[in-house]
CSV table of C-alpha atoms in Angstrom, one decimal:
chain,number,residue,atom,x,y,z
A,1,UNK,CA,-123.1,35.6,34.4
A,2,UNK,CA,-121.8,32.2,32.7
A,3,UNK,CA,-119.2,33.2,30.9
A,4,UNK,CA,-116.3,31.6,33.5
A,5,UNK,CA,-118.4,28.4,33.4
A,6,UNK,CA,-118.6,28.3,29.4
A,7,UNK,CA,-114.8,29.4,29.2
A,8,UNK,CA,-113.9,26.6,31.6
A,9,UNK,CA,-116.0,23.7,29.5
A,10,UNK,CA,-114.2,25.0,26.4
A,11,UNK,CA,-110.9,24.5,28.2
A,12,UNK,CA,-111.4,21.2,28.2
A,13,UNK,CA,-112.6,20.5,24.9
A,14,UNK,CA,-111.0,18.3,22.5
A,15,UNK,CA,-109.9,20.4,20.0
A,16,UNK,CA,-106.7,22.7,19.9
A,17,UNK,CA,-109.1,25.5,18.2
A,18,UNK,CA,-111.9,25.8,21.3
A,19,UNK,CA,-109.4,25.3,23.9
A,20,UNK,CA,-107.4,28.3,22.8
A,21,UNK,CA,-110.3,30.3,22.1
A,22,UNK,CA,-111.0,29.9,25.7
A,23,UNK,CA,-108.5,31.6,26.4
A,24,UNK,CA,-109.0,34.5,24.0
A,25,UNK,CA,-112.8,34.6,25.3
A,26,UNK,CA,-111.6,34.5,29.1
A,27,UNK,CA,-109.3,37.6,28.1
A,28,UNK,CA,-111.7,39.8,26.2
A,29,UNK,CA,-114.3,39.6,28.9
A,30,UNK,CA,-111.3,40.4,31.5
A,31,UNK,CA,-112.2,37.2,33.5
A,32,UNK,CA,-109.1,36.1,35.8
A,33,UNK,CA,-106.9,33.7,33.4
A,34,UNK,CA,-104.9,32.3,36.1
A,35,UNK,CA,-106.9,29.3,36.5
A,36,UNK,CA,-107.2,29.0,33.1
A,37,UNK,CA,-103.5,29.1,31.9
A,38,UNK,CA,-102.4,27.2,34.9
A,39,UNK,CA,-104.7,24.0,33.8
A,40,UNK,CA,-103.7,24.9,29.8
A,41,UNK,CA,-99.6,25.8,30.0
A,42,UNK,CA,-98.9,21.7,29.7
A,43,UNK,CA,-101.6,21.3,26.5
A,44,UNK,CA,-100.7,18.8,24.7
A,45,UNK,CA,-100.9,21.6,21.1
A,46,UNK,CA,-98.2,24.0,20.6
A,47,UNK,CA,-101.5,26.5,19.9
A,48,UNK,CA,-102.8,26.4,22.8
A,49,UNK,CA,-99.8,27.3,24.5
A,50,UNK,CA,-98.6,29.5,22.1
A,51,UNK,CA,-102.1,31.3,23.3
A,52,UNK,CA,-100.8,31.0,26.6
A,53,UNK,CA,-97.9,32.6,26.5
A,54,UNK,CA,-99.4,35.8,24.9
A,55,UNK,CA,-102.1,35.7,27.3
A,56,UNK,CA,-99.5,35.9,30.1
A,57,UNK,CA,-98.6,39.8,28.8
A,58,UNK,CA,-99.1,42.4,31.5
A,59,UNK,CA,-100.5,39.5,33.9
A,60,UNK,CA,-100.8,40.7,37.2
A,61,UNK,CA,-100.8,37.2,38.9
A,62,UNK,CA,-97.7,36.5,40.9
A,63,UNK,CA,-97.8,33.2,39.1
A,64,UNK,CA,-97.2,34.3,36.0
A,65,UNK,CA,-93.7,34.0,35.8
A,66,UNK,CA,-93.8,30.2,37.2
A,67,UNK,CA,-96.5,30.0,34.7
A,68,UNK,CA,-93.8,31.3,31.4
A,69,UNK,CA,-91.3,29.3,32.9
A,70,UNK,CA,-93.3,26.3,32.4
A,71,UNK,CA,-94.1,27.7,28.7
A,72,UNK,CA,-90.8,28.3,28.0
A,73,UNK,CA,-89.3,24.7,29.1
A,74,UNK,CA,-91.5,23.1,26.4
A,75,UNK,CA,-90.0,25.2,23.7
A,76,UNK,CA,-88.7,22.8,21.2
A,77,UNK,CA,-85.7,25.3,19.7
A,78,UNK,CA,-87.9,24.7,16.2
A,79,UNK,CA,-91.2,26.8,16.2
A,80,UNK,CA,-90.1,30.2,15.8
A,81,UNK,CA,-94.2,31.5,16.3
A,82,UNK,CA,-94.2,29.6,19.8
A,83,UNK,CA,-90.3,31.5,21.0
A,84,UNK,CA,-92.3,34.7,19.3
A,85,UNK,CA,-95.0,33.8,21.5
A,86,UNK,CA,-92.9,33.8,24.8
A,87,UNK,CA,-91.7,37.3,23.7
A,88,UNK,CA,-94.8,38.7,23.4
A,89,UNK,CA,-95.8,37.3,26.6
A,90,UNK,CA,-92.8,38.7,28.8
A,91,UNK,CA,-93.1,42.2,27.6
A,92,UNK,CA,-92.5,44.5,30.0
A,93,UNK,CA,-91.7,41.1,32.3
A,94,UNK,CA,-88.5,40.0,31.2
A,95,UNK,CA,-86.1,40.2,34.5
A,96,UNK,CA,-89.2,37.7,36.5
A,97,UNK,CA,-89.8,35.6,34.0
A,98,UNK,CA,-86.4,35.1,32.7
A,99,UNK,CA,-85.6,34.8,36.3
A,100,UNK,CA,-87.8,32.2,37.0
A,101,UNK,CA,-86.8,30.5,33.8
A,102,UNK,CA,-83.7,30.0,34.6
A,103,UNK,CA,-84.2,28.8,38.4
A,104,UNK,CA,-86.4,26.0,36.5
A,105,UNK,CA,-83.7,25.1,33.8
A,106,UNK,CA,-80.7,24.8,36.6
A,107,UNK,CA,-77.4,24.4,34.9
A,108,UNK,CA,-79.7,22.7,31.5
A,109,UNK,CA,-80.6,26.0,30.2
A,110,UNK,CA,-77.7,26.1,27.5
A,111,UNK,CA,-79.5,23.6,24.8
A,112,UNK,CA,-80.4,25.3,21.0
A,113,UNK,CA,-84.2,25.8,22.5
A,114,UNK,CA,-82.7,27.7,25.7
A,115,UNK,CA,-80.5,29.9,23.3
A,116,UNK,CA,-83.3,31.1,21.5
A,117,UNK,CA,-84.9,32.0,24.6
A,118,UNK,CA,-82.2,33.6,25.7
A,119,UNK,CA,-81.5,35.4,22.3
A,120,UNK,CA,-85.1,36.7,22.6
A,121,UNK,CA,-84.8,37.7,25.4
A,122,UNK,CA,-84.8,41.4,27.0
A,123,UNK,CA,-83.9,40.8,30.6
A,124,UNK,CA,-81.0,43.3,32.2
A,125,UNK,CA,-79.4,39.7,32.5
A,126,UNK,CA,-79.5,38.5,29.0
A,127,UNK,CA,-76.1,40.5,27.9
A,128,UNK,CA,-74.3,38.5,30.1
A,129,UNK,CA,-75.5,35.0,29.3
A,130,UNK,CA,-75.5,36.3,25.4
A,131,UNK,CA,-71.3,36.1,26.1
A,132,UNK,CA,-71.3,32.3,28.0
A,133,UNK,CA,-73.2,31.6,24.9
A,134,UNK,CA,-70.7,33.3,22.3
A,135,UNK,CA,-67.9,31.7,24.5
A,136,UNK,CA,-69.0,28.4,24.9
A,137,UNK,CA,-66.7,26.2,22.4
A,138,UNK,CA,-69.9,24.1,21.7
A,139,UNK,CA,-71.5,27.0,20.2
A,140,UNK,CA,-71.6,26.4,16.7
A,141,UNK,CA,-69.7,29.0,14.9
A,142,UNK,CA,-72.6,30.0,11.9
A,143,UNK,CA,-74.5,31.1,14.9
A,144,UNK,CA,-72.2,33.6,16.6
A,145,UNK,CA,-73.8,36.5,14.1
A,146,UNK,CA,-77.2,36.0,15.8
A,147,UNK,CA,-76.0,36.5,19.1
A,148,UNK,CA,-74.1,39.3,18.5
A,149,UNK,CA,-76.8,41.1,17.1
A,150,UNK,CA,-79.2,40.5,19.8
A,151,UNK,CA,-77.1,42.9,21.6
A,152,UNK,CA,-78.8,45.6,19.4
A,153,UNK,CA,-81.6,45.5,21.6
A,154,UNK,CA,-80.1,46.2,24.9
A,155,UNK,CA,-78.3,49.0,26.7
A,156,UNK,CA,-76.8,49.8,29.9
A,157,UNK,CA,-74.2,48.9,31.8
A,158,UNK,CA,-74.7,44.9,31.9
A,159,UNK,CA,-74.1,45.2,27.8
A,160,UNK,CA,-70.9,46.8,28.1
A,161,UNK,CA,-69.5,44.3,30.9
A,162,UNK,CA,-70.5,41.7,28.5
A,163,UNK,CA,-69.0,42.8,25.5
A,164,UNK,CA,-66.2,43.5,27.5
A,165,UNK,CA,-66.2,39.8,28.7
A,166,UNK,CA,-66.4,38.3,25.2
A,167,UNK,CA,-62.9,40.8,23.9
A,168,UNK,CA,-61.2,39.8,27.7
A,169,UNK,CA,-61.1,42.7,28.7
């Protein structure tokens, strides 16, 4: 009957390693996270919030997209475990969290680190902002391949407008 009050006081611990187990203990013993990630999404170790973001998969919580959005702001456009991470995490999820993403980003989202989020992404948005990417003249040019590709992974009628978009049609 202590387990939230254990979880909490590892939460707060001093090392990276307890503070993510917290949240691997709170999740195995289906305790509500909510609290938890809310106080951990700004931890000062790329772990923790790595953690984080994978905890937020399937999270019922309507704060859970807020909660990715703030995840995916401190993505640094170098640890390719932490934009994995975010992945993970917004399974099943995309269209909110992306959504909510972007709403926090504003016009800023276009920067290497909000590229790869985008590229990762799976939101029924994604084709389009896949082409303002492949447009954009300050795109660098060795990079165009990955974006292209990352249309592999969606269908439907926002990929074809897209494509359609980036030959001017």
């Amino acid at each position: 009957g202590r387990a939230q009050h254990y979880v909490n006081q590892a939460a707060q611990d001093k090392d990276a390693d307890i503070r993510l187990t917290s949240i691997r203990i709170a999740r195995s013993l289906k305790l509500d996270t909510t609290k938890l990630l809310a106080a951990l999404v700004s931890d000062p170790s790329a772990q923790v919030r790595r953690e984080c973001a994978i905890a937020l998969r399937n999270h019922k919580s309507p704060k859970a997209p807020a909660l990715w959005a703030a995840l995916a702001q401190q993505h640094d456009g170098k640890d390719r475990w932490y934009l994995e991470a975010l992945g993970i995490g917004a399974a099943g999820h995309w269209d909110v969290y992306l959504a909510a993403w972007l709403e926090a980003s504003g016009s800023q989202w276009n920067t290497p680190a909000g590229r790869d989020i985008i590229w990762r992404s799976r939101a029924k948005t994604t084709p389009s902002y896949l082409a303002k990417i492949l447009l954009d003249k300050n795109t660098p040019a060795e990079t165009h391949a990955r974006y292209l590709r990352a249309f592999d992974f969606h269908t439907g009628p926002e990929k074809d407008k897209a494509l359609k978009s980036i030959l001017g049609l």
